[in-house]
mmCIF file of C-alpha atoms and ligand atoms in Angstrom:
data_model
loop_
_atom_site.group_PDB
_atom_site.id
_atom_site.type_symbol
_atom_site.label_atom_id
_atom_site.label_comp_id
_atom_site.label_asym_id
_atom_site.label_seq_id
_atom_site.Cartn_x
_atom_site.Cartn_y
_atom_site.Cartn_z
ATOM 1 C CA MET A 11 0.002 -0.001 0.000
ATOM 2 C CA LYS A 12 1.593 3.281 -1.132
ATOM 3 C CA THR A 13 -0.486 6.074 0.389
ATOM 4 C CA ILE A 14 -4.019 6.177 1.761
ATOM 5 C CA LEU A 15 -6.455 9.036 1.279
ATOM 6 C CA VAL A 16 -9.329 9.408 3.763
ATOM 7 C CA THR A 17 -12.222 11.713 2.928
ATOM 8 C CA GLY A 18 -14.575 12.758 5.738
ATOM 9 C CA ALA A 19 -11.670 12.082 8.124
ATOM 10 C CA THR A 20 -13.123 14.102 11.036
ATOM 11 C CA GLY A 21 -16.552 12.424 10.838
ATOM 12 C CA GLN A 22 -17.832 9.701 13.154
ATOM 13 C CA ILE A 23 -16.108 6.832 11.281
ATOM 14 C CA GLY A 24 -13.270 8.985 9.954
ATOM 15 C CA VAL A 25 -11.834 9.997 13.339
ATOM 16 C CA GLU A 26 -11.241 6.406 14.465
ATOM 17 C CA LEU A 27 -10.384 5.024 11.028
ATOM 18 C CA THR A 28 -7.784 7.725 10.427
ATOM 19 C CA GLN A 29 -6.307 7.101 13.876
ATOM 20 C CA ALA A 30 -6.074 3.368 13.177
ATOM 21 C CA LEU A 31 -4.473 3.950 9.772
ATOM 22 C CA LEU A 32 -1.975 6.471 11.192
ATOM 23 C CA GLU A 33 -0.994 4.031 13.934
ATOM 24 C CA ARG A 34 -0.728 1.146 11.446
ATOM 25 C CA TYR A 35 0.987 2.834 8.488
ATOM 26 C CA GLY A 36 2.511 6.066 9.879
ATOM 27 C CA GLY A 37 1.852 9.747 9.235
ATOM 28 C CA ASP A 38 3.600 9.797 5.858
ATOM 29 C CA LYS A 39 1.256 7.145 4.463
ATOM 30 C CA VAL A 40 -2.080 8.689 5.424
ATOM 31 C CA ILE A 41 -3.596 11.821 3.863
ATOM 32 C CA ALA A 42 -6.536 12.924 5.988
ATOM 33 C CA THR A 43 -9.046 15.311 4.424
ATOM 34 C CA ASP A 44 -12.332 16.786 5.498
ATOM 35 C CA TYR A 45 -14.713 19.616 4.709
ATOM 36 C CA ASN A 46 -13.877 20.935 8.165
ATOM 37 C CA ASN A 47 -10.409 22.392 8.304
ATOM 38 C CA GLN A 48 -9.079 21.026 11.564
ATOM 39 C CA PRO A 49 -7.462 17.630 12.170
ATOM 40 C CA HIS A 50 -8.787 15.667 15.132
ATOM 41 C CA ASN A 51 -6.847 16.485 18.305
ATOM 42 C CA GLY A 52 -6.700 12.839 19.331
ATOM 43 C CA TRP A 53 -4.716 11.641 16.318
ATOM 44 C CA PRO A 54 -1.053 10.753 16.638
ATOM 45 C CA GLN A 55 1.165 13.294 14.926
ATOM 46 C CA THR A 56 0.152 13.353 11.303
ATOM 47 C CA SER A 57 1.934 15.247 8.599
ATOM 48 C CA HIS A 58 -0.913 15.523 6.103
ATOM 49 C CA PHE A 59 -4.331 17.093 6.693
ATOM 50 C CA PHE A 60 -6.146 19.066 3.991
ATOM 51 C CA ARG A 61 -9.509 20.769 3.742
ATOM 52 C CA LEU A 62 -11.360 19.031 0.914
ATOM 53 C CA ASP A 63 -14.910 19.316 -0.387
ATOM 54 C CA VAL A 64 -15.347 16.041 -2.283
ATOM 55 C CA ARG A 65 -17.388 17.913 -4.897
ATOM 56 C CA ASP A 66 -14.104 19.651 -5.870
ATOM 57 C CA ALA A 67 -12.733 17.108 -8.363
ATOM 58 C CA THR A 68 -9.683 19.238 -9.223
ATOM 59 C CA THR A 69 -8.342 19.414 -5.663
ATOM 60 C CA LEU A 70 -9.188 15.748 -5.074
ATOM 61 C CA ASN A 71 -7.222 14.767 -8.174
ATOM 62 C CA GLU A 72 -4.269 16.983 -7.175
ATOM 63 C CA ILE A 73 -4.025 15.371 -3.733
ATOM 64 C CA VAL A 74 -4.184 11.827 -5.134
ATOM 65 C CA GLU A 75 -1.600 12.679 -7.812
ATOM 66 C CA ASN A 76 0.798 14.605 -5.546
ATOM 67 C CA TYR A 77 0.832 11.928 -2.847
ATOM 68 C CA GLN A 78 0.516 8.928 -5.192
ATOM 69 C CA CYS A 79 -2.441 7.577 -3.252
ATOM 70 C CA ASP A 80 -3.397 4.000 -4.126
ATOM 71 C CA THR A 81 -6.235 3.509 -1.643
ATOM 72 C CA ILE A 82 -9.170 5.818 -0.895
ATOM 73 C CA PHE A 83 -11.431 5.386 2.120
ATOM 74 C CA HIS A 84 -14.306 7.608 0.982
ATOM 75 C CA LEU A 85 -16.312 8.490 4.096
ATOM 76 C CA ALA A 86 -17.580 11.983 3.261
ATOM 77 C CA SER A 87 -21.394 11.865 3.276
ATOM 78 C CA LEU A 88 -24.490 13.445 4.783
ATOM 79 C CA LEU A 89 -26.282 11.017 7.124
ATOM 80 C CA SER A 90 -29.917 9.920 7.094
ATOM 81 C CA ALA A 91 -31.738 12.478 9.222
ATOM 82 C CA VAL A 92 -29.823 15.550 8.063
ATOM 83 C CA ALA A 93 -30.126 14.394 4.436
ATOM 84 C CA GLU A 94 -33.916 14.532 4.750
ATOM 85 C CA THR A 95 -33.680 18.231 5.646
ATOM 86 C CA LYS A 96 -31.609 19.057 2.540
ATOM 87 C CA PRO A 97 -32.099 16.256 -0.010
ATOM 88 C CA LEU A 98 -30.596 18.038 -3.035
ATOM 89 C CA GLU A 99 -27.389 18.941 -1.198
ATOM 90 C CA ALA A 100 -27.217 15.407 0.182
ATOM 91 C CA TRP A 101 -27.525 13.994 -3.355
ATOM 92 C CA ASP A 102 -24.796 16.406 -4.542
ATOM 93 C CA ILE A 103 -22.366 15.494 -1.764
ATOM 94 C CA ASN A 104 -23.147 11.781 -1.536
ATOM 95 C CA ILE A 105 -23.355 11.009 -5.264
ATOM 96 C CA ASN A 106 -21.259 13.623 -7.080
ATOM 97 C CA GLY A 107 -18.624 13.330 -4.364
ATOM 98 C CA LEU A 108 -18.525 9.567 -4.878
ATOM 99 C CA LEU A 109 -18.395 9.929 -8.662
ATOM 100 C CA ASN A 110 -15.375 12.251 -8.292
ATOM 101 C CA VAL A 111 -13.672 9.647 -6.115
ATOM 102 C CA LEU A 112 -14.438 6.828 -8.560
ATOM 103 C CA GLU A 113 -13.187 8.854 -11.533
ATOM 104 C CA VAL A 114 -9.942 9.716 -9.710
ATOM 105 C CA ALA A 115 -9.606 6.064 -8.705
ATOM 106 C CA ARG A 116 -10.108 4.986 -12.329
ATOM 107 C CA THR A 117 -7.468 7.483 -13.544
ATOM 108 C CA HIS A 118 -4.896 6.690 -10.831
ATOM 109 C CA ARG A 119 -5.684 2.979 -10.306
ATOM 110 C CA CYS A 120 -6.750 3.400 -6.671
ATOM 111 C CA SER A 121 -8.762 0.942 -4.578
ATOM 112 C CA VAL A 122 -11.888 2.471 -3.041
ATOM 113 C CA PHE A 123 -13.709 1.735 0.237
ATOM 114 C CA PHE A 124 -17.336 2.889 0.275
ATOM 115 C CA PRO A 125 -19.436 2.842 3.457
ATOM 116 C CA SER A 126 -22.976 1.849 2.632
ATOM 117 C CA SER A 127 -25.601 1.289 5.298
ATOM 118 C CA VAL A 128 -28.494 -0.777 6.489
ATOM 119 C CA GLY A 129 -30.308 2.313 5.274
ATOM 120 C CA ALA A 130 -29.741 1.054 1.719
ATOM 121 C CA PHE A 131 -32.663 -1.300 2.398
ATOM 122 C CA GLY A 132 -36.324 -0.263 2.658
ATOM 123 C CA PRO A 133 -39.499 -1.850 4.067
ATOM 124 C CA GLU A 134 -39.759 -4.235 1.107
ATOM 125 C CA ALA A 135 -36.620 -6.092 2.226
ATOM 126 C CA PRO A 136 -37.034 -8.914 4.794
ATOM 127 C CA SER A 137 -36.978 -7.197 8.192
ATOM 128 C CA PHE A 138 -35.198 -10.002 10.036
ATOM 129 C CA ASP A 139 -32.167 -11.903 8.839
ATOM 130 C CA THR A 140 -32.075 -9.596 5.784
ATOM 131 C CA PRO A 141 -30.159 -11.560 3.104
ATOM 132 C CA GLN A 142 -27.038 -10.110 1.493
ATOM 133 C CA ASP A 143 -28.898 -10.015 -1.824
ATOM 134 C CA SER A 144 -32.294 -8.493 -1.028
ATOM 135 C CA LEU A 145 -34.637 -6.064 -2.765
ATOM 136 C CA GLN A 146 -33.407 -2.521 -2.104
ATOM 137 C CA ARG A 147 -36.066 0.208 -2.310
ATOM 138 C CA PRO A 148 -35.047 2.638 0.455
ATOM 139 C CA LYS A 149 -37.531 5.383 1.321
ATOM 140 C CA THR A 150 -34.947 8.013 2.375
ATOM 141 C CA LEU A 151 -32.735 10.198 0.198
ATOM 142 C CA TYR A 152 -29.784 8.899 2.231
ATOM 143 C CA GLY A 153 -30.757 5.314 1.454
ATOM 144 C CA ILE A 154 -31.207 6.162 -2.239
ATOM 145 C CA THR A 155 -27.676 7.629 -2.316
ATOM 146 C CA LYS A 156 -26.343 4.524 -0.587
ATOM 147 C CA VAL A 157 -27.928 1.993 -2.930
ATOM 148 C CA SER A 158 -26.951 4.209 -5.886
ATOM 149 C CA GLY A 159 -23.433 4.345 -4.472
ATOM 150 C CA GLU A 160 -23.317 0.564 -4.235
ATOM 151 C CA LEU A 161 -24.378 0.290 -7.876
ATOM 152 C CA LEU A 162 -21.840 2.916 -8.996
ATOM 153 C CA CYS A 163 -19.047 1.135 -7.139
ATOM 154 C CA ASP A 164 -20.009 -2.182 -8.756
ATOM 155 C CA TYR A 165 -20.174 -0.458 -12.176
ATOM 156 C CA TYR A 166 -16.667 0.972 -11.807
ATOM 157 C CA TYR A 167 -15.409 -2.472 -10.838
ATOM 158 C CA HIS A 168 -17.025 -4.349 -13.713
ATOM 159 C CA ARG A 169 -16.621 -1.628 -16.377
ATOM 160 C CA PHE A 170 -13.203 -0.150 -15.485
ATOM 161 C CA GLY A 171 -11.602 -2.686 -13.135
ATOM 162 C CA VAL A 172 -11.517 -0.291 -10.161
ATOM 163 C CA ASP A 173 -11.074 -2.322 -6.965
ATOM 164 C CA THR A 174 -14.176 -1.071 -5.122
ATOM 165 C CA ARG A 175 -15.324 -2.664 -1.866
ATOM 166 C CA GLY A 176 -17.949 -1.627 0.667
ATOM 167 C CA LEU A 177 -19.826 -2.427 3.859
ATOM 168 C CA ARG A 178 -23.473 -1.932 4.783
ATOM 169 C CA TYR A 179 -22.850 -0.586 8.274
ATOM 170 C CA PRO A 180 -25.478 -0.655 11.021
ATOM 171 C CA GLY A 181 -25.738 2.156 13.534
ATOM 172 C CA LEU A 182 -22.210 2.892 14.755
ATOM 173 C CA ILE A 183 -21.279 3.743 18.331
ATOM 174 C CA SER A 184 -18.018 5.591 18.992
ATOM 175 C CA ASN A 185 -16.505 6.937 22.212
ATOM 176 C CA LYS A 186 -14.193 9.263 20.267
ATOM 177 C CA ALA A 187 -16.414 11.076 17.777
ATOM 178 C CA LEU A 188 -19.994 12.284 18.067
ATOM 179 C CA PRO A 189 -22.395 11.243 15.292
ATOM 180 C CA GLY A 190 -23.431 13.820 12.748
ATOM 181 C CA GLY A 191 -27.148 13.822 12.088
ATOM 182 C CA GLY A 192 -28.069 10.174 11.839
ATOM 183 C CA THR A 193 -31.100 8.219 12.969
ATOM 184 C CA THR A 194 -28.994 6.042 15.283
ATOM 185 C CA ASP A 195 -27.333 8.978 17.060
ATOM 186 C CA TYR A 196 -29.367 8.185 20.204
ATOM 187 C CA ALA A 197 -27.100 5.165 20.781
ATOM 188 C CA VAL A 198 -24.154 7.535 21.313
ATOM 189 C CA ASP A 199 -25.931 10.493 22.921
ATOM 190 C CA ILE A 200 -27.338 8.220 25.638
ATOM 191 C CA PHE A 201 -23.871 7.491 27.062
ATOM 192 C CA TYR A 202 -22.893 11.143 27.477
ATOM 193 C CA ALA A 203 -26.274 11.864 29.070
ATOM 194 C CA ALA A 204 -25.911 8.849 31.378
ATOM 195 C CA VAL A 205 -22.451 9.856 32.589
ATOM 196 C CA LYS A 206 -23.282 13.558 32.972
ATOM 197 C CA ASN A 207 -26.956 13.610 34.025
ATOM 198 C CA ARG A 208 -28.004 10.025 34.767
ATOM 199 C CA HIS A 209 -30.960 10.635 32.430
ATOM 200 C CA TYR A 210 -31.645 10.541 28.695
ATOM 201 C CA ASP A 211 -34.740 11.521 26.682
ATOM 202 C CA CYS A 212 -34.675 9.198 23.664
ATOM 203 C CA PHE A 213 -35.977 10.321 20.263
ATOM 204 C CA LEU A 214 -36.898 6.772 19.144
ATOM 205 C CA ARG A 215 -39.581 4.480 20.603
ATOM 206 C CA ALA A 216 -38.403 2.081 23.310
ATOM 207 C CA ASP A 217 -39.004 -0.967 21.108
ATOM 208 C CA THR A 218 -37.208 0.291 17.944
ATOM 209 C CA GLN A 219 -34.952 -2.640 17.146
ATOM 210 C CA LEU A 220 -31.938 -1.785 14.958
ATOM 211 C CA ASP A 221 -28.571 -3.292 14.076
ATOM 212 C CA MET A 222 -25.671 -1.651 15.899
ATOM 213 C CA MET A 223 -21.882 -2.008 16.097
ATOM 214 C CA TYR A 224 -19.108 -0.621 18.259
ATOM 215 C CA MET A 225 -16.725 1.551 16.248
ATOM 216 C CA PRO A 226 -13.584 -0.547 16.897
ATOM 217 C CA ASP A 227 -15.351 -3.415 15.103
ATOM 218 C CA ALA A 228 -16.419 -1.109 12.265
ATOM 219 C CA ILE A 229 -12.840 0.086 11.753
ATOM 220 C CA ALA A 230 -11.431 -3.436 11.885
ATOM 221 C CA ALA A 231 -14.021 -4.571 9.319
ATOM 222 C CA ALA A 232 -13.099 -1.805 6.843
ATOM 223 C CA ILE A 233 -9.357 -2.496 7.125
ATOM 224 C CA LYS A 234 -9.856 -6.286 6.930
ATOM 225 C CA LEU A 235 -12.122 -6.028 3.882
ATOM 226 C CA MET A 236 -9.646 -3.822 2.011
ATOM 227 C CA ALA A 237 -6.834 -6.271 2.795
ATOM 228 C CA ALA A 238 -8.847 -9.357 1.769
ATOM 229 C CA ASP A 239 -7.733 -11.495 -1.173
ATOM 230 C CA ARG A 240 -9.859 -10.320 -4.086
ATOM 231 C CA ALA A 241 -10.211 -13.922 -5.267
ATOM 232 C CA SER A 242 -12.243 -14.682 -2.107
ATOM 233 C CA LEU A 243 -14.803 -11.941 -2.744
ATOM 234 C CA ARG A 244 -18.029 -13.067 -4.403
ATOM 235 C CA HIS A 245 -19.638 -9.779 -3.364
ATOM 236 C CA ARG A 246 -18.108 -6.304 -3.226
ATOM 237 C CA ASN A 247 -20.617 -3.497 -2.807
ATOM 238 C CA ALA A 248 -21.670 -3.860 -0.243
ATOM 239 C CA PHE A 249 -21.382 -6.489 2.499
ATOM 240 C CA ASN A 250 -23.982 -6.655 5.291
ATOM 241 C CA VAL A 251 -22.159 -6.435 8.629
ATOM 242 C CA THR A 252 -23.605 -6.199 12.130
ATOM 243 C CA ALA A 253 -22.664 -6.998 15.730
ATOM 244 C CA MET A 254 -25.901 -6.686 17.678
ATOM 245 C CA SER A 255 -29.574 -5.934 17.117
ATOM 246 C CA ILE A 256 -30.932 -3.905 20.025
ATOM 247 C CA THR A 257 -33.669 -1.531 21.154
ATOM 248 C CA PRO A 258 -33.270 1.722 23.125
ATOM 249 C CA GLU A 259 -34.896 -0.071 26.070
ATOM 250 C CA GLN A 260 -32.315 -2.869 25.983
ATOM 251 C CA LEU A 261 -29.483 -0.343 25.743
ATOM 252 C CA ALA A 262 -30.869 1.566 28.734
ATOM 253 C CA ASP A 263 -31.186 -1.664 30.728
ATOM 254 C CA GLU A 264 -27.530 -2.525 30.065
ATOM 255 C CA ILE A 265 -26.416 0.972 31.092
ATOM 256 C CA GLN A 266 -28.414 0.584 34.314
ATOM 257 C CA ASN A 267 -26.345 -2.515 35.105
ATOM 258 C CA HIS A 268 -23.466 -0.043 35.604
ATOM 259 C CA LEU A 269 -25.410 3.081 36.633
ATOM 260 C CA PRO A 270 -28.459 1.895 38.621
ATOM 261 C CA ASP A 271 -29.832 5.442 38.978
ATOM 262 C CA PHE A 272 -29.905 6.032 35.220
ATOM 263 C CA THR A 273 -33.408 6.781 33.878
ATOM 264 C CA MET A 274 -34.793 7.058 30.336
ATOM 265 C CA THR A 275 -37.813 8.890 28.947
ATOM 266 C CA TYR A 276 -39.059 8.987 25.339
ATOM 267 C CA THR A 277 -39.962 11.992 23.159
ATOM 268 C CA VAL A 278 -40.302 10.456 19.705
ATOM 269 C CA ASP A 279 -39.003 12.447 16.732
ATOM 270 C CA PRO A 280 -41.446 11.531 13.928
ATOM 271 C CA LEU A 281 -38.843 12.019 11.171
ATOM 272 C CA ARG A 282 -36.199 9.774 12.677
ATOM 273 C CA GLN A 283 -38.792 7.247 13.889
ATOM 274 C CA ALA A 284 -40.160 6.946 10.344
ATOM 275 C CA ILE A 285 -36.621 6.456 8.990
ATOM 276 C CA ALA A 286 -35.839 3.790 11.606
ATOM 277 C CA ASP A 287 -39.134 2.017 10.953
ATOM 278 C CA SER A 288 -38.252 1.735 7.233
ATOM 279 C CA TRP A 289 -35.015 -0.146 7.948
ATOM 280 C CA PRO A 290 -34.532 -3.878 8.647
ATOM 281 C CA ARG A 291 -34.300 -5.026 12.265
ATOM 282 C CA HIS A 292 -31.375 -7.386 11.752
ATOM 283 C CA MET A 293 -29.188 -8.108 8.727
ATOM 284 C CA ASN A 294 -27.739 -11.492 7.826
ATOM 285 C CA ASP A 295 -23.955 -10.982 7.584
ATOM 286 C CA SER A 296 -22.961 -14.553 6.635
ATOM 287 C CA ALA A 297 -21.513 -13.433 3.278
ATOM 288 C CA ALA A 298 -18.986 -11.193 5.057
ATOM 289 C CA ARG A 299 -18.165 -13.962 7.540
ATOM 290 C CA ASN A 300 -17.679 -16.548 4.786
ATOM 291 C CA GLU A 301 -15.903 -14.431 2.151
ATOM 292 C CA TRP A 302 -13.383 -12.443 4.225
ATOM 293 C CA GLY A 303 -13.648 -13.621 7.847
ATOM 294 C CA TRP A 304 -15.800 -10.887 9.401
ATOM 295 C CA LEU A 305 -16.311 -11.488 13.131
ATOM 296 C CA PRO A 306 -17.299 -8.757 15.618
ATOM 297 C CA GLN A 307 -15.456 -8.593 18.951
ATOM 298 C CA TYR A 308 -17.952 -6.440 20.892
ATOM 299 C CA ASP A 309 -21.444 -7.477 21.963
ATOM 300 C CA LEU A 310 -23.888 -5.206 23.835
ATOM 301 C CA ALA A 311 -22.391 -5.809 27.291
ATOM 302 C CA ALA A 312 -18.784 -5.317 26.166
ATOM 303 C CA MET A 313 -19.633 -2.188 24.170
ATOM 304 C CA VAL A 314 -21.587 -0.541 27.017
ATOM 305 C CA LYS A 315 -18.846 -1.260 29.546
ATOM 306 C CA ASP A 316 -16.114 0.216 27.331
ATOM 307 C CA MET A 317 -18.206 3.235 26.294
ATOM 308 C CA LEU A 318 -18.935 4.155 29.922
ATOM 309 C CA ILE A 319 -15.327 3.701 31.009
ATOM 310 C CA GLN A 320 -13.931 5.740 28.110
ATOM 311 C CA ILE A 321 -16.477 8.562 28.393
ATOM 312 C CA ALA A 322 -16.442 8.770 32.190
ATOM 313 C CA THR A 323 -12.636 8.795 32.187
ATOM 314 C CA ARG A 324 -12.536 11.594 29.632
ATOM 315 C CA GLU A 325 -15.522 13.638 30.828
ATOM 316 C CA ASN A 326 -14.840 13.395 34.549
ATOM 317 C CA GLY A 327 -11.138 12.687 34.646
ATOM 318 C CA LEU A 328 -11.980 9.558 36.568
ATOM 319 C CA ASN A 329 -9.843 6.497 37.040
ATOM 320 C CA ARG A 330 -11.112 3.632 34.955
ATOM 321 C CA GLY A 331 -12.910 1.979 37.792
ATOM 322 C CA CYS A 332 -15.815 4.302 38.528
ATOM 323 C CA TYR A 333 -18.316 6.781 37.084
ATOM 324 C CA ALA A 334 -19.538 10.033 38.600
ATOM 325 C CA ALA A 335 -22.450 12.260 37.652
ATOM 326 C CA GLY A 336 -21.274 15.584 36.216
HETATM 327 C C1 VAH B 420 -27.433 7.143 10.170
HETATM 328 N N1 VAH B 420 -25.554 6.411 11.499
HETATM 329 O O1 VAH B 420 -28.112 7.041 11.183
HETATM 330 C C2 VAH B 420 -26.092 6.417 10.150
HETATM 331 C C3 VAH B 420 -26.245 4.984 9.696
HETATM 332 C C4 VAH B 420 -27.514 2.837 9.974
HETATM 333 C C5 VAH B 420 -27.403 4.272 10.377
HETATM 334 O O2 VAH B 420 -26.329 4.872 8.325
HETATM 335 O O3 VAH B 420 -27.772 7.777 9.189
#
């Protein structure tokens, strides 16, 4: 691997993926870019961070050419809830940004990682045990850009030989980066509220079952997929992956195992509830397990424990053994 370009590097996935790539390959091998113009303060010393709007094909091409990038982790995207508030801008960023990346990858022979989502499915797909190859008729603009992105990535592979690979991520939970306008953001917000206030008012119904994954597993999956032997891949764009299928009520119960005085109330946001209700409850990820050895390391209990320790330690300067209300 010569040099890696990350777009959306200060986003929820980007912060931890960039950190993992910097630690694995070193600052000279990772070019971090984002629409925001500040590198994340938690990264090890990195020598390359650039402000990049992925709709700017000229600058994107210059960076790839100047640094001889051969792998692009293309994370820049508007997420589901925010995309519904500005659908045309979301289409512009999510699709034209991806097309710029695919064209640069075609020109410079780069491999491309594309994060799709469970949101690429709609209510017509089987809700439980959603097969890898299921009908995809998403009802959100975000989902339409994700299934379109999957098709574009497959087209560039079959038509131009670009090595495109992707994952249909579930809701992702990170202790390092806040989410940015998604439907599953509650699963991150709840931890900060629990540590600081011992209470959270959830914007989804208590019984809203969705696939989730701890970010360390999401990062490991992206790196493992991109390193997989191409001969083993029967699918490419994009693999179902999940680690747990949980409800807000179940997440609150697990938090209460650590913080008995934590309480949860519910004020449902109709927009995000409608989005969540259009998604499957649990994806079948056997294709990823069989074709490139996907295997999550964190279940609900392990994720909750680590999230609380990491956030309490950072927010309250606590030792790792206890939590204190703010
Ligand atoms: C969102 N976090 O909520 C993203 C993700 C499955 C959810 O795609 O939009």
